[in-house]
Short mmCIF file of C-alpha atoms and ligand atoms in Angstrom, two decimals:
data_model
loop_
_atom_site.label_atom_id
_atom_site.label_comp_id
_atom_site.label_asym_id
_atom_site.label_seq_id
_atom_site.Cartn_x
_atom_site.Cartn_y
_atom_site.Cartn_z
CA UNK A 1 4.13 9.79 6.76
CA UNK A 2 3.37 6.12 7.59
CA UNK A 3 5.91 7.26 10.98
CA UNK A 4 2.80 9.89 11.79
CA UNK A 5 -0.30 7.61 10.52
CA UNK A 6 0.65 5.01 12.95
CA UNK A 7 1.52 7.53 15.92
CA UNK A 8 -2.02 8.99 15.34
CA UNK A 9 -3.28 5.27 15.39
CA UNK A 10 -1.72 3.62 18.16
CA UNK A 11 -3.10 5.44 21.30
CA UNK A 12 -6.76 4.34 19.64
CA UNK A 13 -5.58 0.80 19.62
CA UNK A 14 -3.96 0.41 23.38
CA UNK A 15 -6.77 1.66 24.41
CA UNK A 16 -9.08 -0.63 22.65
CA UNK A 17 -7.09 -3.42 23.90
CA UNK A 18 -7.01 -1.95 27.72
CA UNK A 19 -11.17 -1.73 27.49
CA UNK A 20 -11.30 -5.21 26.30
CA UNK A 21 -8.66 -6.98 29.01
CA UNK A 22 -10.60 -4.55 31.43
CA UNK A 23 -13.74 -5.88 30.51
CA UNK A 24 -13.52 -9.61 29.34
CA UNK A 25 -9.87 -10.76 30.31
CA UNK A 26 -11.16 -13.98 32.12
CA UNK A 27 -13.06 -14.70 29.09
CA UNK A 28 -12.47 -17.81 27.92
CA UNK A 29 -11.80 -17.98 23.98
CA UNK A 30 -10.32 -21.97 23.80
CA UNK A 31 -9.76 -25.17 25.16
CA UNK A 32 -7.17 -27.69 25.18
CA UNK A 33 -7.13 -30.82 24.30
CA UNK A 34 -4.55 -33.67 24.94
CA UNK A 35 -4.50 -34.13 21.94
CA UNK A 36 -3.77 -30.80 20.68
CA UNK A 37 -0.69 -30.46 23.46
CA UNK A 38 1.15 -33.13 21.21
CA UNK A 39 -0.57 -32.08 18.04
CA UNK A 40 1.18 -28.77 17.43
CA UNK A 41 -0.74 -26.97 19.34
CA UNK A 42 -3.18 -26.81 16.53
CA UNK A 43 -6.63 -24.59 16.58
CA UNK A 44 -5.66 -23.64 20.16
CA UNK A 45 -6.25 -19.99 20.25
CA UNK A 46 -3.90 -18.45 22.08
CA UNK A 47 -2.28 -14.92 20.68
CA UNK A 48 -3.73 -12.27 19.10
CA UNK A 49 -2.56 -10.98 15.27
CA UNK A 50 -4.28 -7.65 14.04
CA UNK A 51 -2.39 -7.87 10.19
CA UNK A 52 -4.15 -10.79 9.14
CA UNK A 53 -6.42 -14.22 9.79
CA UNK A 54 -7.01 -17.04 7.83
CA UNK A 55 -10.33 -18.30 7.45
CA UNK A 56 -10.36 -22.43 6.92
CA UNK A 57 -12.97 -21.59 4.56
CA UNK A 58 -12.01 -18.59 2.82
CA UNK A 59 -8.44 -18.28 3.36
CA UNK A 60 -6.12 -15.28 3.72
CA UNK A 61 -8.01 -12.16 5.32
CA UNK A 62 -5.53 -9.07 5.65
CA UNK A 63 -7.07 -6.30 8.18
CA UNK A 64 -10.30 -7.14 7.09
CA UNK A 65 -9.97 -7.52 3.10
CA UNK A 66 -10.18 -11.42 1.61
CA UNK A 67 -7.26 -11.44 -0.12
CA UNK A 68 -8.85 -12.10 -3.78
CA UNK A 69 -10.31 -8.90 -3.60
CA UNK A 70 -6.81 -7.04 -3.38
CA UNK A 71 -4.40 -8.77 -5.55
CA UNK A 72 -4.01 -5.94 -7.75
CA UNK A 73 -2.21 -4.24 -5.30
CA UNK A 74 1.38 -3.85 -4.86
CA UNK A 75 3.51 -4.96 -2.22
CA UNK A 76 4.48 -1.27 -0.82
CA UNK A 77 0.56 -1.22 -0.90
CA UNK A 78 0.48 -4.32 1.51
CA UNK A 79 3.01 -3.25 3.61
CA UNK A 80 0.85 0.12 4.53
CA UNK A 81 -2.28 -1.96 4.68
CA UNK A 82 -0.52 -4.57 7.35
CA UNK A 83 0.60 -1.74 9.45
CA UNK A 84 -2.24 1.20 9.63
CA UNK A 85 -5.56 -0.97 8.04
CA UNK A 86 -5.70 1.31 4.92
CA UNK A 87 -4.87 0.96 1.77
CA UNK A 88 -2.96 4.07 1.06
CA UNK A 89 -3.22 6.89 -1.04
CA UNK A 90 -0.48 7.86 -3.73
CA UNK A 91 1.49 10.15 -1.72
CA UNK A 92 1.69 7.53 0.90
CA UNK A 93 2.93 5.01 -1.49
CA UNK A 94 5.60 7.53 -2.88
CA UNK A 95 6.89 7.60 0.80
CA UNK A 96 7.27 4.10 1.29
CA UNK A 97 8.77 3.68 -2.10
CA UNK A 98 11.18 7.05 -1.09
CA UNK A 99 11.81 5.26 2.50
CA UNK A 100 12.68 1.79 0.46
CA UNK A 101 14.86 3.05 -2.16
CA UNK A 102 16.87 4.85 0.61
CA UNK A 103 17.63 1.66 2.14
CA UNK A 104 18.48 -0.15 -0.25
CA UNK A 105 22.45 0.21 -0.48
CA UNK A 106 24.14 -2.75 0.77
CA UNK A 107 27.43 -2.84 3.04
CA UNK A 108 30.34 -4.31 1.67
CA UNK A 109 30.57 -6.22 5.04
CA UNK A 110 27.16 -8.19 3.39
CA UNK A 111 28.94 -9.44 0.39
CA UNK A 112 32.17 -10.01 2.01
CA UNK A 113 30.63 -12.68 4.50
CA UNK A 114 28.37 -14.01 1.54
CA UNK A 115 31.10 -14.65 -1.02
CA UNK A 116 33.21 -16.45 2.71
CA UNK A 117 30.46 -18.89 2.93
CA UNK A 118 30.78 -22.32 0.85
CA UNK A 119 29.87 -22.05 -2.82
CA UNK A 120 27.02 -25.12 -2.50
CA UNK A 121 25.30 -23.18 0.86
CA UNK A 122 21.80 -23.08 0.30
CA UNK A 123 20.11 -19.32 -0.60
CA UNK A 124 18.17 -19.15 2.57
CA UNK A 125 20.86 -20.17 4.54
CA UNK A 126 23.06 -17.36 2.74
CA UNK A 127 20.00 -15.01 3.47
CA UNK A 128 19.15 -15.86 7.11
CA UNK A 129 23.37 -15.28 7.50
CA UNK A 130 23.47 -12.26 5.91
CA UNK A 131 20.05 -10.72 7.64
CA UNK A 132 21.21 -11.54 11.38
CA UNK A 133 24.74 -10.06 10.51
CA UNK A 134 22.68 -6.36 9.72
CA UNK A 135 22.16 -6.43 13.53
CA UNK A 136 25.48 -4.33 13.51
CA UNK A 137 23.14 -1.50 11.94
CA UNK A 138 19.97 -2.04 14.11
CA UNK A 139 18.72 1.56 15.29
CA UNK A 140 16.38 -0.59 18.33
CA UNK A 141 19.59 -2.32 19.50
CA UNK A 142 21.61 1.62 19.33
CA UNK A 143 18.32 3.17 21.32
CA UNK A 144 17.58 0.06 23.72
CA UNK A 145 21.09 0.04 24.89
CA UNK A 146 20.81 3.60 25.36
CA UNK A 147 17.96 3.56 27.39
CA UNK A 148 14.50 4.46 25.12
CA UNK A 149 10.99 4.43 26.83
CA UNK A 150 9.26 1.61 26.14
CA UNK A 151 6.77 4.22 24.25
CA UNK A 152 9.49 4.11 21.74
CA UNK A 153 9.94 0.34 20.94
CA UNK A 154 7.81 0.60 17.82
CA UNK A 155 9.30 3.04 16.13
CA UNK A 156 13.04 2.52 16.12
CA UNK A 157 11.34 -1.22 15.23
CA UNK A 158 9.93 0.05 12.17
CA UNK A 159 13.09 2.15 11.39
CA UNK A 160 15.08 -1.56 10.93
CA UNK A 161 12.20 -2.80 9.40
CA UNK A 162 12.19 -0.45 7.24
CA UNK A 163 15.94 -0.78 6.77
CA UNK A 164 15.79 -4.21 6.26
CA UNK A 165 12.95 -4.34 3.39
CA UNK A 166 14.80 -1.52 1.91
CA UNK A 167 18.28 -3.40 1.46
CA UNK A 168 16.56 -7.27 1.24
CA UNK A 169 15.74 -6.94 -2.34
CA UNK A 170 19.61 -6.14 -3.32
CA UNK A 171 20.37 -9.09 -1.08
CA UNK A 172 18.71 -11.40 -2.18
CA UNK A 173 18.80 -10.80 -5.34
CA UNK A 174 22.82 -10.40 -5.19
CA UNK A 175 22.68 -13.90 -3.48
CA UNK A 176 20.96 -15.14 -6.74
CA UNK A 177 23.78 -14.12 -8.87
CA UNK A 178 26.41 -15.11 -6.53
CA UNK A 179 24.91 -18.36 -6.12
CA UNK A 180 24.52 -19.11 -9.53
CA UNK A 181 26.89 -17.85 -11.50
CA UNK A 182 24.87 -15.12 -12.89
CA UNK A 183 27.69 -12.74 -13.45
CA UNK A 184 28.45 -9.26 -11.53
CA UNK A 185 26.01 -7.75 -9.32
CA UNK A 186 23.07 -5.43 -11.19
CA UNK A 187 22.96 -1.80 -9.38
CA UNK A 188 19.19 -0.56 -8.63
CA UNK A 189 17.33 1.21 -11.09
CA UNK A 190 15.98 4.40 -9.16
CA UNK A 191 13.20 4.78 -11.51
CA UNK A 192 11.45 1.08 -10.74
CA UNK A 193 9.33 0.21 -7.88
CA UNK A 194 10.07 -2.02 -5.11
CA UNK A 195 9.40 -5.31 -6.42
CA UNK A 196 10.25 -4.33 -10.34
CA UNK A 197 13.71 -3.41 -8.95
CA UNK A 198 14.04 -6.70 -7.30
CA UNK A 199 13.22 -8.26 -10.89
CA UNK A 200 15.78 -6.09 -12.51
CA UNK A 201 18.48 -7.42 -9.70
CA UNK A 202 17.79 -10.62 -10.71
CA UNK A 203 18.56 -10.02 -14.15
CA UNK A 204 15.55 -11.72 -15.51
CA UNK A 205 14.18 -8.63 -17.70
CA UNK A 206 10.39 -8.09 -19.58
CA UNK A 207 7.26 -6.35 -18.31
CA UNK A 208 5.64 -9.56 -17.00
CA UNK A 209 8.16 -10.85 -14.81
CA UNK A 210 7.99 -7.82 -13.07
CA UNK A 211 4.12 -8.60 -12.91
CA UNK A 212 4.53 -11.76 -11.40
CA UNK A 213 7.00 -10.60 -8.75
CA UNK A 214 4.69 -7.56 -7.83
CA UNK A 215 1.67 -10.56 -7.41
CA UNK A 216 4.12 -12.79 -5.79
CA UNK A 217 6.05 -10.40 -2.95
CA UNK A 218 2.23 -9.28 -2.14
CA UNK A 219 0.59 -12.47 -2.30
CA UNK A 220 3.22 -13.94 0.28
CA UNK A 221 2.96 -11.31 2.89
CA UNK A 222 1.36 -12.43 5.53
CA UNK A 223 -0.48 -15.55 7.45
CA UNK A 224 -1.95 -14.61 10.85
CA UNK A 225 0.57 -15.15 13.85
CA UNK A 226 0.67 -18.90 14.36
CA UNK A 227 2.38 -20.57 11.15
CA UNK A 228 6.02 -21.56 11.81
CA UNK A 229 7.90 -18.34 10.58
CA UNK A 230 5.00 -16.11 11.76
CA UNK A 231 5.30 -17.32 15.29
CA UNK A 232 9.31 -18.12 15.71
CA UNK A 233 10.03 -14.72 14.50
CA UNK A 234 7.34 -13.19 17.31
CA UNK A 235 8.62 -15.55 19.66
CA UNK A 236 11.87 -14.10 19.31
CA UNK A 237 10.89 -10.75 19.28
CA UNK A 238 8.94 -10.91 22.61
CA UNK A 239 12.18 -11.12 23.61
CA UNK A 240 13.13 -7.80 22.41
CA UNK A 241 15.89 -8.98 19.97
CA UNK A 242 15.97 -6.91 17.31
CA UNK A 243 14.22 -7.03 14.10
CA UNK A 244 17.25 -8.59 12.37
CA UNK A 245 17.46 -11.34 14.58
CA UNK A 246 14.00 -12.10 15.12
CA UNK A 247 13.11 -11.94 11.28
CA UNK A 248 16.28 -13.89 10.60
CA UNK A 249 14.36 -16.40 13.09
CA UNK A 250 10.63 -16.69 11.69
CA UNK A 251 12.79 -17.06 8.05
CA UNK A 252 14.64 -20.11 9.35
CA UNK A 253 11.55 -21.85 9.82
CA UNK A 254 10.40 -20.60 6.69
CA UNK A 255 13.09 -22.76 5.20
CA UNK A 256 11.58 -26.12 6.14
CA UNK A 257 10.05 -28.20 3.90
CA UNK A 258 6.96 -28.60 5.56
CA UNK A 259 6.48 -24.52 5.42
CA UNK A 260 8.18 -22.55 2.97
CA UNK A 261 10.70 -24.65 1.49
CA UNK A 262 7.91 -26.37 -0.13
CA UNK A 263 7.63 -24.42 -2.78
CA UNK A 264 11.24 -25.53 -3.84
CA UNK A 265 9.73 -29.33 -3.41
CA UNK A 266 6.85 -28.51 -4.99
CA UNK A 267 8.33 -27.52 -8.22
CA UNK A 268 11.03 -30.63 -8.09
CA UNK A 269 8.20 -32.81 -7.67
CA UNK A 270 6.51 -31.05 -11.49
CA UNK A 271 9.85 -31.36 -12.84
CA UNK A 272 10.12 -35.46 -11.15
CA UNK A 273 6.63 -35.72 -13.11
CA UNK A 274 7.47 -34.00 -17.01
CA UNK A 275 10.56 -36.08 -16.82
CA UNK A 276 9.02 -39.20 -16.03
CA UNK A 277 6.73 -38.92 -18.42
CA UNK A 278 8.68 -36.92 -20.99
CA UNK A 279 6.32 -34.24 -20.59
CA UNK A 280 2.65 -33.76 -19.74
CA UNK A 281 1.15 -36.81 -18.58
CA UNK A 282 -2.35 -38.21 -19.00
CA UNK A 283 -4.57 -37.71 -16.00
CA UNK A 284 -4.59 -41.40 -14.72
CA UNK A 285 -0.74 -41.82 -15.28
CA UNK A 286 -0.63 -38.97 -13.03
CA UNK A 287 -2.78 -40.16 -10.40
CA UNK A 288 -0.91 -43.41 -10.56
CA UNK A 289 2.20 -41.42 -9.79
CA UNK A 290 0.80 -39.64 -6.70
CA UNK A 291 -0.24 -43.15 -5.53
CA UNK A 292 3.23 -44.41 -6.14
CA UNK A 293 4.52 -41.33 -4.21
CA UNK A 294 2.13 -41.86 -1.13
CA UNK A 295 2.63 -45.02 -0.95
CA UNK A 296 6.15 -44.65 -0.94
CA UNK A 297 5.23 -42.83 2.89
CA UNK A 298 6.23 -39.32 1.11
CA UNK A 299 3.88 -36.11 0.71
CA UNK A 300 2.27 -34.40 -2.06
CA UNK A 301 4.48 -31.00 -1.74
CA UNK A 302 1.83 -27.93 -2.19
CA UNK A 303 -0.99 -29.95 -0.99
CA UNK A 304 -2.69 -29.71 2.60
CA UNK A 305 -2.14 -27.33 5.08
CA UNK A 306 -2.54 -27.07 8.78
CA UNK A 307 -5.98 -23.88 9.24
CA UNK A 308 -6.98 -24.05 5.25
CA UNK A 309 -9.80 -26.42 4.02
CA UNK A 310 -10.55 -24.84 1.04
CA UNK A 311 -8.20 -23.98 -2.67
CA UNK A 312 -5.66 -21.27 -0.88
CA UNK A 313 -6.63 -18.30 -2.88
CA UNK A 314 -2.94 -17.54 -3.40
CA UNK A 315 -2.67 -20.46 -5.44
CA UNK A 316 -6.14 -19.65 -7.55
CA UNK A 317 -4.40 -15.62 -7.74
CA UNK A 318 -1.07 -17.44 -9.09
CA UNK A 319 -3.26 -19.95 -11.23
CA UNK A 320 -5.27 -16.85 -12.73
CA UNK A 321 -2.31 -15.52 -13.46
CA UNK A 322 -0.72 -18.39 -15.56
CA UNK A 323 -3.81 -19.10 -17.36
CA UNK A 324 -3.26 -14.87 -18.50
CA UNK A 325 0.35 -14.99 -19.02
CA UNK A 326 1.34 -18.71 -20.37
CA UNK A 327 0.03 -20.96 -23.35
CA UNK A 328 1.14 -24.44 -24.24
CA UNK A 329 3.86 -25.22 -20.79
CA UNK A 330 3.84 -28.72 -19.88
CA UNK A 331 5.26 -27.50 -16.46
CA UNK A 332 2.49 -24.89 -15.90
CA UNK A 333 -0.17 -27.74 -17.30
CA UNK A 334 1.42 -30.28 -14.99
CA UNK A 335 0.07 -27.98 -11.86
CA UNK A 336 -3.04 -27.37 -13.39
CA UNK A 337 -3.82 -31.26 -13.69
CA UNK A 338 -2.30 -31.57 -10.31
CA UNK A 339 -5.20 -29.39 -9.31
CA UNK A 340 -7.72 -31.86 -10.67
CA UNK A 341 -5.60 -35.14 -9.72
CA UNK A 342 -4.73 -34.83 -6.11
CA UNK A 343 -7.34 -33.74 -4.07
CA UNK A 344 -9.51 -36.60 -4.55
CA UNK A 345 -6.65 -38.64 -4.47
CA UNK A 346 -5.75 -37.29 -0.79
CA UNK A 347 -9.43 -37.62 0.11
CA UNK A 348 -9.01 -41.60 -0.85
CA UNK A 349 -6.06 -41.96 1.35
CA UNK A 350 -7.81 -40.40 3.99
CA UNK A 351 -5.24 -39.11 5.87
CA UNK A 352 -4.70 -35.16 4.92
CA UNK A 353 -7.34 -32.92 6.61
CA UNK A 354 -7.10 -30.92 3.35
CA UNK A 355 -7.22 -31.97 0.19
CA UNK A 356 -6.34 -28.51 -1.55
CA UNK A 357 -3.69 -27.33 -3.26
CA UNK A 358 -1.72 -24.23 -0.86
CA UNK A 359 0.40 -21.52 -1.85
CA UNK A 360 3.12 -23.34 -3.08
CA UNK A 361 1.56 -25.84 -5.42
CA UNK A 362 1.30 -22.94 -8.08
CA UNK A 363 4.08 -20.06 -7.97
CA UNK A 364 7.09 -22.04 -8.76
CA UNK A 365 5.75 -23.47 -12.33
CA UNK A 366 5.68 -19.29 -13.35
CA UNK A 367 8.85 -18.64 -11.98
CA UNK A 368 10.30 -21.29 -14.15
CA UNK A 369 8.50 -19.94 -17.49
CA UNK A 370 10.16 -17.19 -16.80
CA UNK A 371 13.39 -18.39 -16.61
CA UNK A 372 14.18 -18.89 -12.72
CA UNK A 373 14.42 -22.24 -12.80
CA UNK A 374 17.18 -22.44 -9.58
CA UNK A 375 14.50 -23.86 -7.63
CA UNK A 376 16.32 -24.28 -4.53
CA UNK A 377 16.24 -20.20 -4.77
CA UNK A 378 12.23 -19.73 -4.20
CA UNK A 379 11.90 -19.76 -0.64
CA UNK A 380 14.25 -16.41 -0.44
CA UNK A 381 11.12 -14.93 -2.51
CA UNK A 382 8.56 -15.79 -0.14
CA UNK A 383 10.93 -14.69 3.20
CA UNK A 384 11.81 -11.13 1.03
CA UNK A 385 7.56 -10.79 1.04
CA UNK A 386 6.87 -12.69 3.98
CA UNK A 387 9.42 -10.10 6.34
CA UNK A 388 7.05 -7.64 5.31
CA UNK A 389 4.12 -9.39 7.88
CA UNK A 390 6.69 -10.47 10.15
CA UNK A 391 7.93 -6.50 10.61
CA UNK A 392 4.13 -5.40 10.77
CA UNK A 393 3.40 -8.00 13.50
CA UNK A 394 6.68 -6.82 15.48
CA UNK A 395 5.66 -3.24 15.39
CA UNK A 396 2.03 -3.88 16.34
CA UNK A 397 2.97 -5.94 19.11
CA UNK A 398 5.72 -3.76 20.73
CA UNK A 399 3.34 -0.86 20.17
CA UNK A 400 0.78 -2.74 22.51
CA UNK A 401 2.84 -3.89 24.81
CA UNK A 402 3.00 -7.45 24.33
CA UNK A 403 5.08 -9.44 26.90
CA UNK A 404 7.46 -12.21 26.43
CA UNK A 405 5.98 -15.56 24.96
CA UNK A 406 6.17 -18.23 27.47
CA UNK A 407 3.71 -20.89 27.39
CA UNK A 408 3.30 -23.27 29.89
CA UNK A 409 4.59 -26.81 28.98
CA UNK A 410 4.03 -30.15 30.68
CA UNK A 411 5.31 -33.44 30.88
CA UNK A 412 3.88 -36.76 29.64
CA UNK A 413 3.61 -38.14 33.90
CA UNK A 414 2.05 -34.65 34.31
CA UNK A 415 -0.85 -35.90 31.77
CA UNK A 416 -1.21 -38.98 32.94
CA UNK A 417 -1.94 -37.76 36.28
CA UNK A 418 -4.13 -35.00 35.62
CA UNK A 419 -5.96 -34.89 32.08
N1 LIG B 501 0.51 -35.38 1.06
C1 LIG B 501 0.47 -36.54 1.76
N2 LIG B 501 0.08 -36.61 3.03
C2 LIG B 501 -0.34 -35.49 3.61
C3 LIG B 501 -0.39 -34.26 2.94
C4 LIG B 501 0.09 -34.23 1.61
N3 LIG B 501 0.16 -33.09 0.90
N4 LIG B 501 -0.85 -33.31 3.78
C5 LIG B 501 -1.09 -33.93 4.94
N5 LIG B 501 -0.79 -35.25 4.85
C6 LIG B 501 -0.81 -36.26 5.91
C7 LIG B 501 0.15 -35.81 7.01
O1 LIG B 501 1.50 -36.14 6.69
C8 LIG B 501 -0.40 -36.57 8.20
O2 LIG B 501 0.04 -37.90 8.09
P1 LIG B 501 0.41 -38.77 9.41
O3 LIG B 501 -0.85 -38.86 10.17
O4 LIG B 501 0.91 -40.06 8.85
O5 LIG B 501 1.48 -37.99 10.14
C9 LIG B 501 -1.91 -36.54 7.93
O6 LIG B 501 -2.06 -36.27 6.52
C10 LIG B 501 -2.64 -35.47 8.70
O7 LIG B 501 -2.03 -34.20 8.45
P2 LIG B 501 -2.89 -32.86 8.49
O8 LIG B 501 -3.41 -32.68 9.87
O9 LIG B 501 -3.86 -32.83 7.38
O10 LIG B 501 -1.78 -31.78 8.14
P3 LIG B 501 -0.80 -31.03 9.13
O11 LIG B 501 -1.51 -29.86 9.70
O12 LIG B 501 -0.16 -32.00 10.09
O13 LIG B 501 0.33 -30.56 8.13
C11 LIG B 501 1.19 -29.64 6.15
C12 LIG B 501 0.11 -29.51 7.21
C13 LIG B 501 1.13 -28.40 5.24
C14 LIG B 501 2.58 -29.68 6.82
C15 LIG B 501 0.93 -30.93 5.33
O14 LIG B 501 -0.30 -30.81 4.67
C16 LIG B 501 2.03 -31.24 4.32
O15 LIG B 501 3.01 -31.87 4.69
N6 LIG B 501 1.85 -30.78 3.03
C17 LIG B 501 2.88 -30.94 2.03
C18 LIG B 501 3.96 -29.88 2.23
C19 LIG B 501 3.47 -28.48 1.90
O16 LIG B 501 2.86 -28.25 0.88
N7 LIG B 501 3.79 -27.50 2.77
C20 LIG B 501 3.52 -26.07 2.51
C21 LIG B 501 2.42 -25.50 3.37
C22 LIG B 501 2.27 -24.01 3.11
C23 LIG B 501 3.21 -23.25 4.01
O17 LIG B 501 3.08 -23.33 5.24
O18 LIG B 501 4.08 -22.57 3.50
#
């Protein structure tokens, strides 16, 4: 069913794309700056993403829908919207759930190489392993190698991605409980959803964990195309790896802690905090402490980001959530005085473009109160989410036609002779 949507869709949207190139492809849409070649190429803009945009002001926009207005929706939900632009209807849901749950057996060969690796590797590192060796199974690899059209790219690209979001939630929730000690693997429940199942995995049982994880593997889905995971893994998929490989890409630079790994920091840096100060501290002992960490030449770990100048509405979804779910927590009060300590803070040092808190300055402090308190484990719960955009983006862009990303690089003598 979402196979056929898209198939009915995609002609539509080639065609959209060949008007526009036909009809403004010397447009120009940015400028760059020397400063923005050895900035990151930051604000340059200089791909095209149809799952999502982020708005400096408003923040995550997902084919058209701020994401505030949707965070009742499920992840399966998300998934559909990323892909087609609609939020589906129940049958369609039951199809993606059906497609899921008949992925979601995982090969011996998986936990054989994961219980190889050393007992102290980190999770994402156990993930990223264990995703790139599933290219064995990829069904784009099977069909490229036997010749497909190009016409066909996006589907058997879909198929692994499908695959892959299918089996990632018994991964990475088996790499939990291998990691730490946890005890024997927990077998799906058939009856659960998606991201319910995942909680089961885990082992961490009640009605509002499985909540939070529905909120958190939507809320993480998707960033437009240029953040670090977001454009590695489309980088590497110009290339026409396969979605294994290319996913397993965008995830390692997920697992910096400038991007995703953050969250991990973020929550060490709460924990740094209540056991400084034996708990929750008073407002100006806690804007002391940020001072004493800035000055110390480190960052404030959930605050800033590179497009956003405004609260990230993923932290005020995971915020509103806490205040619902969780009374009297020093470590879910601690981020909430955060919220009203660092910004002006960072807008006294002057440095940070933005002030706000991000995604990560939130999520961690309710995964602890509900008992997952391995924090070095969090970023494998943004990449199971954040594979969702990363597949969507792959399928789009094969579907159109996108070539191989090559942008044109110069040298330092090249600027001094010609900027
Ligand atoms: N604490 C202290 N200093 C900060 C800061 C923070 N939270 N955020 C930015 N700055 C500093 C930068 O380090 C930089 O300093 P230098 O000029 O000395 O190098 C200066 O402010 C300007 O940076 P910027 O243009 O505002 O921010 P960037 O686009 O370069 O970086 C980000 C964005 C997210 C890497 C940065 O804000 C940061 O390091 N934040 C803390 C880590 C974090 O929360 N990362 C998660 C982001 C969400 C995600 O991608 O997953």
């Amino acid at each position: 069913m979402l196979q056929d949507t898209l198939a009915k869709k995609i002609p539509d949207w080639q065609k959209e794309i060949q008007d526009i190139l036909k009809n403004k492809g010397d447009a120009i849409i940015s400028e760059v700056t020397v400063a923005q070649a050895y900035g990151g190429m930051r604000g340059i803009k200089g791909l095209t993403c149809e799952t999502s945009a982020v708005s400096a002001d408003d923040g995550l926009i997902i084919r058209g829908y701020p994401l505030l207005d949707i965070t009742h929706i499920s992840p399966e939900e998300v998934f559909y919207l990323l892909l087609t632009g609609d939020i589906p209807n129940d049958a369609a849901i039951k199809d993606i759930q059906d497609q899921f749950r008949s992925n979601q057996d995982v090969p011996q060969y998986i936990w054989d190489l994961l219980e190889a690796m050393p007992a102290e590797s980190h999770p994402m590192t156990m993930l990223t392993t264990a995703i790139q060796a599933m290219q064995v199974d990829s069904q784009f690899v099977k069909h490229y190698d036997e010749g497909m059209p190009k016409t066909d790219f996006w589907k058997w690209t879909l198929e692994d991605g499908i695959r892959l979001l299918g089996i990632l939630p018994g991964v990475a929730a088996g790499i939990y409980r291998m990691r730490f000690n946890k005890g024997d693997r927990i077998t799906p429940d058939p009856t659960l959803d998606w991201a319910g199942n995942f909680a089961h995995m885990l082992g961490i049982e009640g009605d509002d964990f499985k909540k939070l994880m529905r909120l958190y593997l939507m809320l993480h889905c998707d960033h437009e195309g240029g953040n670090v995971s977001a454009f590695s893994s489309l980088t590497v998929a110009s290339a026409l790896s396969s979605p294994f490989l290319s996913v397993a890409a965008g995830l390692n630079g997920l697992a910096g802690p400038l991007h995703g790994l953050a969250n991990q920091e973020c929550l060490k840096f709460v924990l740094e905090v209540r056991d400084h100060f034996k708990g929750a501290p008073t407002q100006d002992e806690l804007k002391q402490f940020c001072w004493d960490r800035l000055n110390g030449g480190r960052v404030i770990p959930g605050y800033g980001h590179a497009v956003l100048r405004c609260p990230d509405p993923r932290f005020t979804a995971f915020i509103g959530f806490g205040k619902d779910h969780i009374q009297d927590d020093d470590v879910f009060s601690i981020v909430q005085s955060l919220f009203e300590v660092v910004p002006p803070v960072l807008q006294e040092q002057g440095k940070a473009k933005n002030p706000w808190p991000n995604v990560d300055a939130a999520s961690g402090s309710l995964l602890y109160y509900y008992g997952l308190t391995e924090f070095n484990y969090y970023t494998v719960l943004f990449s199971i989410s954040r594979a969702m955009g990363m597949i969507a983006q792959m399928v789009i862009n094969r579907a159109m036609g996108i070539p191989i990303t090559r942008p044109k690089s110069v040298t330092t003598e090249w600027i001094k002779n010609n900027a």
